């Protein structure tokens, strides 16, 4: 049996579809978003659904047809035709036919997902189920929660998608009619699909998000040495050059690269025997990291689909933990915080108490993470606005020297995450050895602790250890850069 996701994978890449079908069943799904309040209860309140028929997993056509005359609203409808199986979040029976509702846990759905409605149309039409109209229900990005969740303001229900790249809004129904949907052909092609071992690198491989089988198809990326041209950052034509025999970074054809600062640093590192340093730029950056106190911070947060507490908006992260290492003239001190439920104000107070009143505050990817979290806290707790703004103004992003090509070491292999730098500077400090080894596992561990306050002390220790390692390695990167410019 096929699903819409199978069709999408097949249309993107036949090999991607085949590999996904061969993949062994993974473990239990872990949602990136946290759902403290019931999405379905909230949507039903918005749509004013009094009573409804609820489908369950493994339902077939017969279950829906048997219930079709009993109620007007249907939830989680499963239907199938020609080996294609669909699930419809909500169907509303009207005199003119069925209204189809798709739900989105996002604030800006686009017509790029139109194929889902097309598949629903294909199956329902072939089963003799007339469709009256199409609707999307998605989160209102401007909504800010008060004491009680307002389901009416929380959701937007529309029969049009949001504008994409300047294209005027059109109804979902009109958008469906403007494209050709060849489900019969696609399903036949999938049935007749044979092994496709030939692998060609195209833009599809990295479109939007990199294909999960990228390394499977192109093992040379991970197997090649540190100086491989395949590590050239953001280069669309590196495979083309590699296949022509230009295998080292220093061999790159300068007429076929984008010319970014990072690419320049990589090529020069290859020519220089392993490392490139823009000493003047790096010294200028590091000069900002001086003073009586230098503070290194890292936050952990969970992201809620629906705003669970007053002052929060949809899909807003809630910081629950921080680690802080402070470098002074006499040594290093460490502070940390771990909270549960609505711990935002406690988080703020602890952070303000432990952060020195002067000196730079260093974070990794600060502009895309810690600074944003602080601004969100400012919005929810305006009484701390001035103090939090002081932290924001003092914050320096230690990823900048690497992102801007001020320094590149071949051992980075085209990457510069904190974990990559840590393994390069401290090969003996391995995140993989931690019980909580990445941000997602930290979130999962925190959720378990919040649901069960009696968790073993060792689990709390492991969560604190992970966040602490982030700031200790951040300090190590700072010291490594300092040694380089002093050499």
Tab-separated table of C-alpha atoms in Angstrom:
chain	number	residue	atom	x	y	z
A	1	UNK	CA	0.000	0.000	0.000
A	2	UNK	CA	1.281	3.473	-0.936
A	3	UNK	CA	0.910	6.771	0.889
A	4	UNK	CA	1.271	10.341	-0.322
A	5	UNK	CA	4.740	10.466	1.245
A	6	UNK	CA	5.769	7.575	-1.021
A	7	UNK	CA	4.567	9.433	-4.110
A	8	UNK	CA	6.474	12.558	-3.030
A	9	UNK	CA	9.683	10.596	-2.494
A	10	UNK	CA	9.302	8.823	-5.848
A	11	UNK	CA	8.796	12.107	-7.692
A	12	UNK	CA	11.824	13.612	-6.002
A	13	UNK	CA	14.105	10.608	-6.629
A	14	UNK	CA	13.356	6.981	-7.486
A	15	UNK	CA	16.382	5.808	-5.517
A	16	UNK	CA	15.228	7.788	-2.485
A	17	UNK	CA	11.853	6.042	-2.663
A	18	UNK	CA	13.421	2.580	-2.997
A	19	UNK	CA	15.850	3.113	-0.111
A	20	UNK	CA	13.048	4.374	2.122
A	21	UNK	CA	10.984	1.233	1.411
A	22	UNK	CA	13.944	-1.012	2.226
A	23	UNK	CA	14.761	0.785	5.435
A	24	UNK	CA	14.109	-1.150	8.599
A	25	UNK	CA	11.382	0.055	10.912
A	26	UNK	CA	12.712	2.805	13.155
A	27	UNK	CA	12.015	3.282	16.838
A	28	UNK	CA	9.157	5.255	18.345
A	29	UNK	CA	8.576	8.657	16.781
A	30	UNK	CA	9.720	11.622	18.825
A	31	UNK	CA	8.029	14.914	18.010
A	32	UNK	CA	10.175	18.038	17.740
A	33	UNK	CA	7.141	20.038	18.870
A	34	UNK	CA	5.652	19.570	22.294
A	35	UNK	CA	1.903	19.317	22.650
A	36	UNK	CA	0.820	20.349	26.136
A	37	UNK	CA	-2.720	21.126	24.923
A	38	UNK	CA	-4.694	18.907	22.543
A	39	UNK	CA	-4.487	20.137	18.964
A	40	UNK	CA	-7.541	18.150	17.945
A	41	UNK	CA	-9.664	19.501	20.796
A	42	UNK	CA	-8.609	23.025	19.887
A	43	UNK	CA	-9.356	22.598	16.166
A	44	UNK	CA	-12.747	21.054	16.854
A	45	UNK	CA	-13.589	24.066	19.027
A	46	UNK	CA	-12.527	26.385	16.193
A	47	UNK	CA	-14.595	24.491	13.591
A	48	UNK	CA	-17.492	24.168	16.058
A	49	UNK	CA	-17.804	20.428	15.582
A	50	UNK	CA	-20.554	19.168	17.935
A	51	UNK	CA	-20.153	15.440	17.335
A	52	UNK	CA	-18.137	13.407	14.875
A	53	UNK	CA	-17.143	9.956	13.683
A	54	UNK	CA	-13.554	9.092	14.555
A	55	UNK	CA	-11.543	6.793	12.326
A	56	UNK	CA	-8.765	4.592	13.658
A	57	UNK	CA	-5.598	3.051	12.290
A	58	UNK	CA	-6.086	0.250	9.746
A	59	UNK	CA	-9.601	1.402	8.855
A	60	UNK	CA	-10.589	0.755	5.261
A	61	UNK	CA	-13.228	2.134	2.921
A	62	UNK	CA	-16.011	0.018	4.453
A	63	UNK	CA	-15.697	1.628	7.882
A	64	UNK	CA	-16.213	5.111	6.452
A	65	UNK	CA	-19.049	4.141	4.100
A	66	UNK	CA	-20.844	2.427	6.968
A	67	UNK	CA	-20.688	5.624	9.037
A	68	UNK	CA	-21.247	8.107	6.205
A	69	UNK	CA	-24.943	8.675	6.888
A	70	UNK	CA	-24.661	8.828	10.669
A	71	UNK	CA	-23.035	12.257	11.231
A	72	UNK	CA	-21.915	15.385	9.369
A	73	UNK	CA	-18.306	15.523	10.609
A	74	UNK	CA	-15.616	12.871	10.272
A	75	UNK	CA	-12.145	12.794	11.823
A	76	UNK	CA	-9.106	10.796	10.671
A	77	UNK	CA	-10.792	9.263	7.659
A	78	UNK	CA	-8.793	6.494	5.966
A	79	UNK	CA	-9.617	5.733	2.335
A	80	UNK	CA	-7.813	3.834	-0.415
A	81	UNK	CA	-7.949	3.357	-4.159
A	82	UNK	CA	-5.521	1.708	-6.585
A	83	UNK	CA	-3.027	0.920	-3.785
A	84	UNK	CA	-2.952	4.569	-2.682
A	85	UNK	CA	-4.032	5.103	0.931
A	86	UNK	CA	-4.874	8.548	2.306
A	87	UNK	CA	-5.764	9.987	5.701
A	88	UNK	CA	-8.020	13.053	5.897
A	89	UNK	CA	-7.932	14.979	9.194
A	90	UNK	CA	-11.490	16.310	8.843
A	91	UNK	CA	-14.360	15.830	6.391
A	92	UNK	CA	-17.590	17.820	6.592
A	93	UNK	CA	-20.619	16.503	4.731
A	94	UNK	CA	-22.700	19.229	3.049
A	95	UNK	CA	-25.554	19.174	0.539
A	96	UNK	CA	-23.084	20.038	-2.236
A	97	UNK	CA	-20.516	17.396	-1.273
A	98	UNK	CA	-17.693	17.015	1.241
A	99	UNK	CA	-15.536	19.845	2.539
A	100	UNK	CA	-11.969	18.607	3.037
A	101	UNK	CA	-9.861	20.052	5.876
A	102	UNK	CA	-6.091	19.690	6.198
A	103	UNK	CA	-4.423	20.820	9.441
A	104	UNK	CA	-0.940	22.323	9.718
A	105	UNK	CA	1.221	22.806	12.789
A	106	UNK	CA	2.808	25.867	11.215
A	107	UNK	CA	2.001	29.518	10.668
A	108	UNK	CA	2.658	29.860	6.959
A	109	UNK	CA	1.529	26.841	4.883
A	110	UNK	CA	2.174	27.086	1.156
A	111	UNK	CA	0.894	25.439	-1.999
A	112	UNK	CA	4.092	23.383	-2.189
A	113	UNK	CA	2.114	20.754	-0.260
A	114	UNK	CA	-0.751	20.800	-2.775
A	115	UNK	CA	-0.076	17.178	-3.743
A	116	UNK	CA	-1.769	16.059	-0.504
A	117	UNK	CA	-5.052	17.614	-1.612
A	118	UNK	CA	-4.486	16.187	-5.102
A	119	UNK	CA	-4.125	12.666	-3.689
A	120	UNK	CA	-7.271	13.094	-1.594
A	121	UNK	CA	-9.130	14.266	-4.703
A	122	UNK	CA	-7.849	11.299	-6.735
A	123	UNK	CA	-9.021	8.742	-4.179
A	124	UNK	CA	-12.347	10.382	-3.315
A	125	UNK	CA	-13.326	10.986	-6.949
A	126	UNK	CA	-12.629	7.365	-7.826
A	127	UNK	CA	-14.709	6.207	-4.865
A	128	UNK	CA	-17.629	8.378	-5.948
A	129	UNK	CA	-17.295	10.848	-3.064
A	130	UNK	CA	-17.937	14.392	-4.371
A	131	UNK	CA	-15.797	17.238	-2.999
A	132	UNK	CA	-17.402	20.633	-2.433
A	133	UNK	CA	-14.407	22.681	-1.233
A	134	UNK	CA	-10.937	22.492	0.330
A	135	UNK	CA	-9.745	24.200	3.520
A	136	UNK	CA	-6.571	24.513	5.545
A	137	UNK	CA	-6.497	25.107	9.291
A	138	UNK	CA	-3.186	26.508	10.533
A	139	UNK	CA	-1.750	28.398	13.478
A	140	UNK	CA	-2.124	32.166	13.761
A	141	UNK	CA	1.413	33.551	14.014
A	142	UNK	CA	0.243	36.839	15.571
A	143	UNK	CA	-1.746	35.238	18.375
A	144	UNK	CA	-0.388	35.714	21.913
A	145	UNK	CA	-1.967	33.707	24.688
A	146	UNK	CA	-3.684	35.288	27.654
A	147	UNK	CA	-4.630	33.325	30.769
A	148	UNK	CA	-6.818	30.935	28.762
A	149	UNK	CA	-6.193	29.519	25.290
A	150	UNK	CA	-8.495	31.232	22.780
A	151	UNK	CA	-9.210	28.581	20.151
A	152	UNK	CA	-11.044	31.063	17.947
A	153	UNK	CA	-8.020	33.359	17.642
A	154	UNK	CA	-5.448	30.550	17.708
A	155	UNK	CA	-6.382	29.075	14.319
A	156	UNK	CA	-6.839	30.474	10.836
A	157	UNK	CA	-9.151	28.565	8.502
A	158	UNK	CA	-8.950	29.412	4.815
A	159	UNK	CA	-9.620	27.955	1.384
A	160	UNK	CA	-6.475	29.619	-0.016
A	161	UNK	CA	-2.787	29.055	0.600
A	162	UNK	CA	-0.523	31.935	1.571
A	163	UNK	CA	1.235	33.792	-1.218
A	164	UNK	CA	4.376	32.050	-2.521
A	165	UNK	CA	7.138	34.146	-4.148
A	166	UNK	CA	4.802	36.964	-5.121
A	167	UNK	CA	2.199	34.745	-6.799
A	168	UNK	CA	-1.310	36.141	-6.138
A	169	UNK	CA	-3.505	34.119	-3.834
A	170	UNK	CA	-5.829	31.607	-5.475
A	171	UNK	CA	-8.181	29.100	-3.953
A	172	UNK	CA	-6.935	25.588	-3.307
A	173	UNK	CA	-9.551	24.335	-5.761
A	174	UNK	CA	-8.255	26.601	-8.561
A	175	UNK	CA	-4.631	25.738	-7.746
A	176	UNK	CA	-5.407	22.031	-8.095
A	177	UNK	CA	-6.908	22.586	-11.529
A	178	UNK	CA	-3.846	24.478	-12.773
A	179	UNK	CA	-1.569	21.436	-12.410
A	180	UNK	CA	-1.602	17.993	-13.938
A	181	UNK	CA	-1.776	15.092	-11.498
A	182	UNK	CA	-0.881	11.717	-12.967
A	183	UNK	CA	-1.492	9.381	-10.048
A	184	UNK	CA	-2.405	6.412	-12.251
A	185	UNK	CA	0.890	6.759	-14.123
A	186	UNK	CA	2.945	7.362	-10.989
A	187	UNK	CA	1.467	4.332	-9.232
A	188	UNK	CA	2.127	2.140	-12.273
A	189	UNK	CA	5.708	3.432	-12.481
A	190	UNK	CA	6.245	2.585	-8.812
A	191	UNK	CA	4.824	-0.908	-9.305
A	192	UNK	CA	7.197	-1.485	-12.228
A	193	UNK	CA	10.212	0.093	-10.551
A	194	UNK	CA	13.375	-1.967	-10.804
A	195	UNK	CA	16.656	-1.515	-8.980
A	196	UNK	CA	18.240	1.796	-9.953
A	197	UNK	CA	21.849	1.611	-8.879
A	198	UNK	CA	23.117	4.470	-11.047
A	199	UNK	CA	23.627	7.483	-8.820
A	200	UNK	CA	23.809	10.994	-10.188
A	201	UNK	CA	24.295	14.053	-8.018
A	202	UNK	CA	21.687	16.739	-8.787
A	203	UNK	CA	20.177	19.731	-7.021
A	204	UNK	CA	17.371	17.427	-5.881
A	205	UNK	CA	19.793	15.736	-3.481
A	206	UNK	CA	20.087	18.850	-1.335
A	207	UNK	CA	16.864	20.659	-2.223
A	208	UNK	CA	15.388	22.389	0.849
A	209	UNK	CA	16.686	19.720	3.200
A	210	UNK	CA	19.460	17.298	2.379
A	211	UNK	CA	18.200	13.848	1.457
A	212	UNK	CA	18.485	11.438	4.420
A	213	UNK	CA	20.258	8.976	2.098
A	214	UNK	CA	22.805	11.507	0.856
A	215	UNK	CA	25.763	9.762	2.499
A	216	UNK	CA	24.454	6.364	1.350
A	217	UNK	CA	24.483	7.497	-2.271
A	218	UNK	CA	27.734	9.424	-1.997
A	219	UNK	CA	29.896	7.603	0.587
A	220	UNK	CA	33.006	9.301	-0.739
A	221	UNK	CA	31.934	12.472	1.096
A	222	UNK	CA	32.521	10.825	4.455
A	223	UNK	CA	35.222	8.409	3.284
A	224	UNK	CA	37.451	10.925	1.485
A	225	UNK	CA	40.298	12.616	3.321
A	226	UNK	CA	40.083	16.015	4.997
A	227	UNK	CA	41.416	17.797	1.894
A	228	UNK	CA	38.749	16.427	-0.453
A	229	UNK	CA	37.115	18.855	-2.846
A	230	UNK	CA	33.800	17.305	-1.812
A	231	UNK	CA	34.062	19.235	1.461
A	232	UNK	CA	33.972	22.575	-0.399
A	233	UNK	CA	31.188	24.506	1.296
A	234	UNK	CA	28.051	25.540	-0.631
A	235	UNK	CA	29.524	24.662	-4.019
A	236	UNK	CA	26.972	23.540	-6.604
A	237	UNK	CA	29.553	22.207	-9.064
A	238	UNK	CA	31.978	20.375	-6.800
A	239	UNK	CA	30.808	16.907	-7.950
A	240	UNK	CA	31.304	17.953	-11.547
A	241	UNK	CA	34.882	19.011	-10.808
A	242	UNK	CA	35.525	15.920	-8.678
A	243	UNK	CA	34.479	13.590	-11.492
A	244	UNK	CA	36.912	15.415	-13.786
A	245	UNK	CA	39.779	14.507	-11.452
A	246	UNK	CA	39.957	17.734	-9.431
A	247	UNK	CA	39.894	15.937	-6.091
A	248	UNK	CA	41.640	18.333	-3.686
A	249	UNK	CA	40.401	21.663	-2.389
A	250	UNK	CA	43.445	23.394	-3.853
A	251	UNK	CA	42.515	21.990	-7.304
A	252	UNK	CA	39.147	23.781	-7.403
A	253	UNK	CA	38.412	25.606	-10.656
A	254	UNK	CA	37.952	29.182	-9.472
A	255	UNK	CA	35.606	29.911	-12.370
A	256	UNK	CA	33.202	27.266	-11.083
A	257	UNK	CA	32.907	28.239	-7.440
A	258	UNK	CA	30.656	30.820	-5.819
A	259	UNK	CA	33.567	32.724	-4.285
A	260	UNK	CA	32.424	32.855	-0.666
A	261	UNK	CA	34.839	33.746	2.133
A	262	UNK	CA	34.470	30.221	3.500
A	263	UNK	CA	35.411	28.680	0.139
A	264	UNK	CA	38.443	30.960	-0.116
A	265	UNK	CA	39.555	29.915	3.377
A	266	UNK	CA	39.159	26.210	2.497
A	267	UNK	CA	41.162	26.479	-0.726
A	268	UNK	CA	43.907	28.486	0.970
A	269	UNK	CA	44.065	25.964	3.844
A	270	UNK	CA	44.636	23.240	1.263
A	271	UNK	CA	47.386	25.277	-0.413
A	272	UNK	CA	48.968	26.190	2.940
A	273	UNK	CA	49.274	22.620	4.174
A	274	UNK	CA	46.269	22.354	6.462
A	275	UNK	CA	45.207	25.701	7.904
A	276	UNK	CA	44.277	29.195	6.768
A	277	UNK	CA	44.146	32.221	9.070
A	278	UNK	CA	43.050	35.740	8.207
A	279	UNK	CA	45.136	36.978	11.095
A	280	UNK	CA	44.121	40.631	10.997
A	281	UNK	CA	40.398	39.834	10.903
A	282	UNK	CA	40.714	37.166	13.599
A	283	UNK	CA	42.749	39.422	15.886
A	284	UNK	CA	40.182	42.178	15.466
A	285	UNK	CA	37.358	39.785	16.366
A	286	UNK	CA	39.179	38.320	19.370
A	287	UNK	CA	39.992	41.793	20.699
A	288	UNK	CA	36.302	42.064	21.625
A	289	UNK	CA	36.671	39.026	23.888
A	290	UNK	CA	38.613	40.633	26.689
A	291	UNK	CA	38.051	42.105	30.117
A	292	UNK	CA	37.799	41.122	33.739
A	293	UNK	CA	34.940	38.705	32.998
A	294	UNK	CA	34.297	36.627	29.891
A	295	UNK	CA	31.057	34.649	30.132
A	296	UNK	CA	30.269	31.574	28.028
A	297	UNK	CA	26.602	30.499	27.863
A	298	UNK	CA	24.444	27.884	26.237
A	299	UNK	CA	20.649	27.499	26.455
A	300	UNK	CA	18.442	24.439	26.006
A	301	UNK	CA	14.746	24.824	25.172
A	302	UNK	CA	11.621	22.945	24.180
A	303	UNK	CA	9.294	24.166	21.419
A	304	UNK	CA	5.562	24.116	22.040
A	305	UNK	CA	3.105	23.792	19.159
A	306	UNK	CA	0.337	25.650	21.000
A	307	UNK	CA	1.283	28.398	23.479
A	308	UNK	CA	0.998	26.718	26.903
A	309	UNK	CA	1.472	29.799	29.082
A	310	UNK	CA	0.486	33.448	29.139
A	311	UNK	CA	2.523	35.737	26.894
A	312	UNK	CA	3.656	32.985	24.509
A	313	UNK	CA	2.849	32.644	20.808
A	314	UNK	CA	2.482	29.563	18.619
A	315	UNK	CA	5.587	27.443	18.073
A	316	UNK	CA	7.516	29.450	20.656
A	317	UNK	CA	10.464	27.789	22.401
A	318	UNK	CA	10.608	27.833	26.192
A	319	UNK	CA	14.125	27.849	27.697
A	320	UNK	CA	14.414	25.352	30.524
A	321	UNK	CA	18.181	25.105	31.069
A	322	UNK	CA	21.399	27.028	30.789
A	323	UNK	CA	25.047	26.414	31.482
A	324	UNK	CA	27.495	29.228	32.171
A	325	UNK	CA	31.274	29.200	32.434
A	326	UNK	CA	32.859	32.464	33.560
A	327	UNK	CA	36.536	33.159	32.920
A	328	UNK	CA	38.190	35.629	35.275
A	329	UNK	CA	41.767	36.630	35.951
A	330	UNK	CA	41.928	34.049	38.736
A	331	UNK	CA	40.186	31.054	37.192
A	332	UNK	CA	36.990	29.524	35.858
A	333	UNK	CA	33.633	29.301	37.655
A	334	UNK	CA	30.531	27.433	36.530
A	335	UNK	CA	26.804	28.036	37.085
A	336	UNK	CA	23.782	26.196	35.753
A	337	UNK	CA	20.008	26.168	35.893
A	338	UNK	CA	17.408	23.489	35.169
A	339	UNK	CA	13.683	24.225	35.448
A	340	UNK	CA	10.339	22.621	34.658
A	341	UNK	CA	6.865	23.705	33.512
A	342	UNK	CA	6.583	27.492	33.243
A	343	UNK	CA	10.069	28.262	34.543
A	344	UNK	CA	10.635	31.316	32.322
A	345	UNK	CA	10.806	33.928	35.070
A	346	UNK	CA	12.967	31.710	37.260
A	347	UNK	CA	15.226	31.189	34.256
A	348	UNK	CA	15.519	34.971	33.778
A	349	UNK	CA	16.188	35.656	37.445
A	350	UNK	CA	18.831	32.942	37.712
A	351	UNK	CA	20.510	34.098	34.506
A	352	UNK	CA	20.606	37.727	35.642
A	353	UNK	CA	21.886	36.761	39.094
A	354	UNK	CA	24.785	34.659	37.829
A	355	UNK	CA	25.859	36.680	34.780
A	356	UNK	CA	28.573	39.255	35.550
A	357	UNK	CA	27.470	42.874	35.128
A	358	UNK	CA	30.273	43.567	32.670
A	359	UNK	CA	32.290	41.886	29.962
A	360	UNK	CA	31.406	39.976	26.787
A	361	UNK	CA	28.905	37.121	26.806
A	362	UNK	CA	29.932	34.412	24.349
A	363	UNK	CA	27.566	31.930	22.715
A	364	UNK	CA	27.755	29.764	19.617
A	365	UNK	CA	25.305	30.784	16.909
A	366	UNK	CA	24.076	33.444	19.317
A	367	UNK	CA	22.165	35.427	16.673
A	368	UNK	CA	20.172	32.353	15.677
A	369	UNK	CA	19.604	31.007	19.169
A	370	UNK	CA	20.390	32.666	22.522
A	371	UNK	CA	19.680	36.242	21.406
A	372	UNK	CA	16.313	35.193	19.959
A	373	UNK	CA	15.386	33.373	23.179
A	374	UNK	CA	16.218	36.490	25.201
A	375	UNK	CA	14.083	38.695	22.943
A	376	UNK	CA	11.169	36.288	23.349
A	377	UNK	CA	11.569	36.516	27.120
A	378	UNK	CA	11.628	40.307	26.847
A	379	UNK	CA	8.275	40.199	25.080
A	380	UNK	CA	6.694	37.961	27.715
A	381	UNK	CA	8.282	39.713	30.712
A	382	UNK	CA	8.671	43.417	29.856
A	383	UNK	CA	9.640	44.202	33.445
A	384	UNK	CA	13.042	42.623	32.690
A	385	UNK	CA	13.397	44.317	29.314
A	386	UNK	CA	16.326	46.586	30.130
A	387	UNK	CA	18.345	43.917	31.943
A	388	UNK	CA	17.824	41.344	29.175
A	389	UNK	CA	18.688	43.915	26.524
A	390	UNK	CA	21.980	44.474	28.307
A	391	UNK	CA	22.761	40.766	27.902
A	392	UNK	CA	21.767	40.851	24.232
A	393	UNK	CA	23.959	43.876	23.547
A	394	UNK	CA	26.977	42.213	25.169
A	395	UNK	CA	26.551	38.895	23.377
A	396	UNK	CA	29.189	37.812	20.850
A	397	UNK	CA	28.750	34.904	18.460
A	398	UNK	CA	31.838	32.665	18.416
A	399	UNK	CA	30.721	30.959	15.203
A	400	UNK	CA	31.444	34.157	13.223
A	401	UNK	CA	35.199	33.564	12.670
A	402	UNK	CA	34.430	30.179	11.124
A	403	UNK	CA	31.373	31.269	9.174
A	404	UNK	CA	33.226	34.273	7.740
A	405	UNK	CA	36.321	32.294	6.789
A	406	UNK	CA	38.675	34.031	9.226
A	407	UNK	CA	40.059	30.589	10.030
A	408	UNK	CA	39.746	27.152	8.494
A	409	UNK	CA	41.391	23.882	9.420
A	410	UNK	CA	41.150	20.956	6.991
A	411	UNK	CA	40.043	18.727	9.865
A	412	UNK	CA	36.762	20.664	9.903
A	413	UNK	CA	35.798	18.913	6.632
A	414	UNK	CA	33.584	21.793	5.531
A	415	UNK	CA	31.700	22.004	8.843
A	416	UNK	CA	32.076	24.233	11.885
A	417	UNK	CA	29.499	23.183	14.464
A	418	UNK	CA	30.621	23.276	18.085
A	419	UNK	CA	30.725	19.472	18.162
A	420	UNK	CA	32.951	19.387	15.061
A	421	UNK	CA	35.343	21.928	16.560
A	422	UNK	CA	35.317	20.083	19.883
A	423	UNK	CA	36.304	16.769	18.266
A	424	UNK	CA	39.093	18.569	16.416
A	425	UNK	CA	40.499	20.407	19.446
A	426	UNK	CA	39.736	17.687	22.007
A	427	UNK	CA	39.609	14.290	20.282
A	428	UNK	CA	39.283	12.729	23.727
A	429	UNK	CA	36.160	14.786	24.536
A	430	UNK	CA	33.472	12.890	22.640
A	431	UNK	CA	29.823	13.918	22.816
A	432	UNK	CA	28.861	10.404	21.721
A	433	UNK	CA	30.071	9.074	25.052
A	434	UNK	CA	27.429	11.132	26.869
A	435	UNK	CA	24.059	9.604	27.725
A	436	UNK	CA	22.516	12.891	26.575
A	437	UNK	CA	24.604	13.619	23.495
A	438	UNK	CA	22.642	16.220	21.506
A	439	UNK	CA	19.942	18.873	21.817
A	440	UNK	CA	17.058	16.608	20.823
A	441	UNK	CA	18.035	14.013	23.423
A	442	UNK	CA	18.254	16.826	25.973
A	443	UNK	CA	14.664	17.803	25.157
A	444	UNK	CA	13.505	14.186	25.335
A	445	UNK	CA	15.233	13.718	28.695
A	446	UNK	CA	13.718	16.935	30.055
A	447	UNK	CA	10.203	15.927	28.999
A	448	UNK	CA	10.556	12.594	30.799
A	449	UNK	CA	11.725	14.375	33.961
A	450	UNK	CA	8.820	16.819	33.848
A	451	UNK	CA	6.319	13.994	33.472
A	452	UNK	CA	7.974	11.983	36.266
A	453	UNK	CA	9.561	14.133	39.011
A	454	UNK	CA	10.919	10.997	40.695
A	455	UNK	CA	13.439	10.194	37.961
A	456	UNK	CA	16.810	8.906	39.182
A	457	UNK	CA	19.312	11.580	40.160
A	458	UNK	CA	21.733	10.141	37.589
A	459	UNK	CA	19.443	11.190	34.712
A	460	UNK	CA	19.347	14.780	35.966
A	461	UNK	CA	23.133	14.709	36.258
A	462	UNK	CA	23.492	13.531	32.647
A	463	UNK	CA	21.275	16.339	31.349
A	464	UNK	CA	23.267	18.920	33.284
A	465	UNK	CA	26.495	17.322	32.073
A	466	UNK	CA	25.522	17.747	28.412
A	467	UNK	CA	24.753	21.452	28.675
A	468	UNK	CA	27.845	22.001	30.784
A	469	UNK	CA	29.996	20.324	28.138
A	470	UNK	CA	28.684	22.765	25.536
A	471	UNK	CA	29.968	25.777	27.460
A	472	UNK	CA	33.220	24.107	28.511
A	473	UNK	CA	33.921	23.293	24.846
A	474	UNK	CA	32.925	26.837	23.890
A	475	UNK	CA	35.585	28.037	26.313
A	476	UNK	CA	38.054	25.566	24.757
A	477	UNK	CA	37.380	26.961	21.252
A	478	UNK	CA	37.980	30.481	22.564
A	479	UNK	CA	41.293	29.422	24.134
A	480	UNK	CA	42.303	27.618	20.924
A	481	UNK	CA	41.675	30.751	18.850
A	482	UNK	CA	43.594	32.808	21.404
A	483	UNK	CA	46.601	30.520	21.140
A	484	UNK	CA	46.513	30.734	17.331
A	485	UNK	CA	46.672	34.519	17.176
A	486	UNK	CA	49.405	34.586	19.842
A	487	UNK	CA	51.550	32.058	17.986
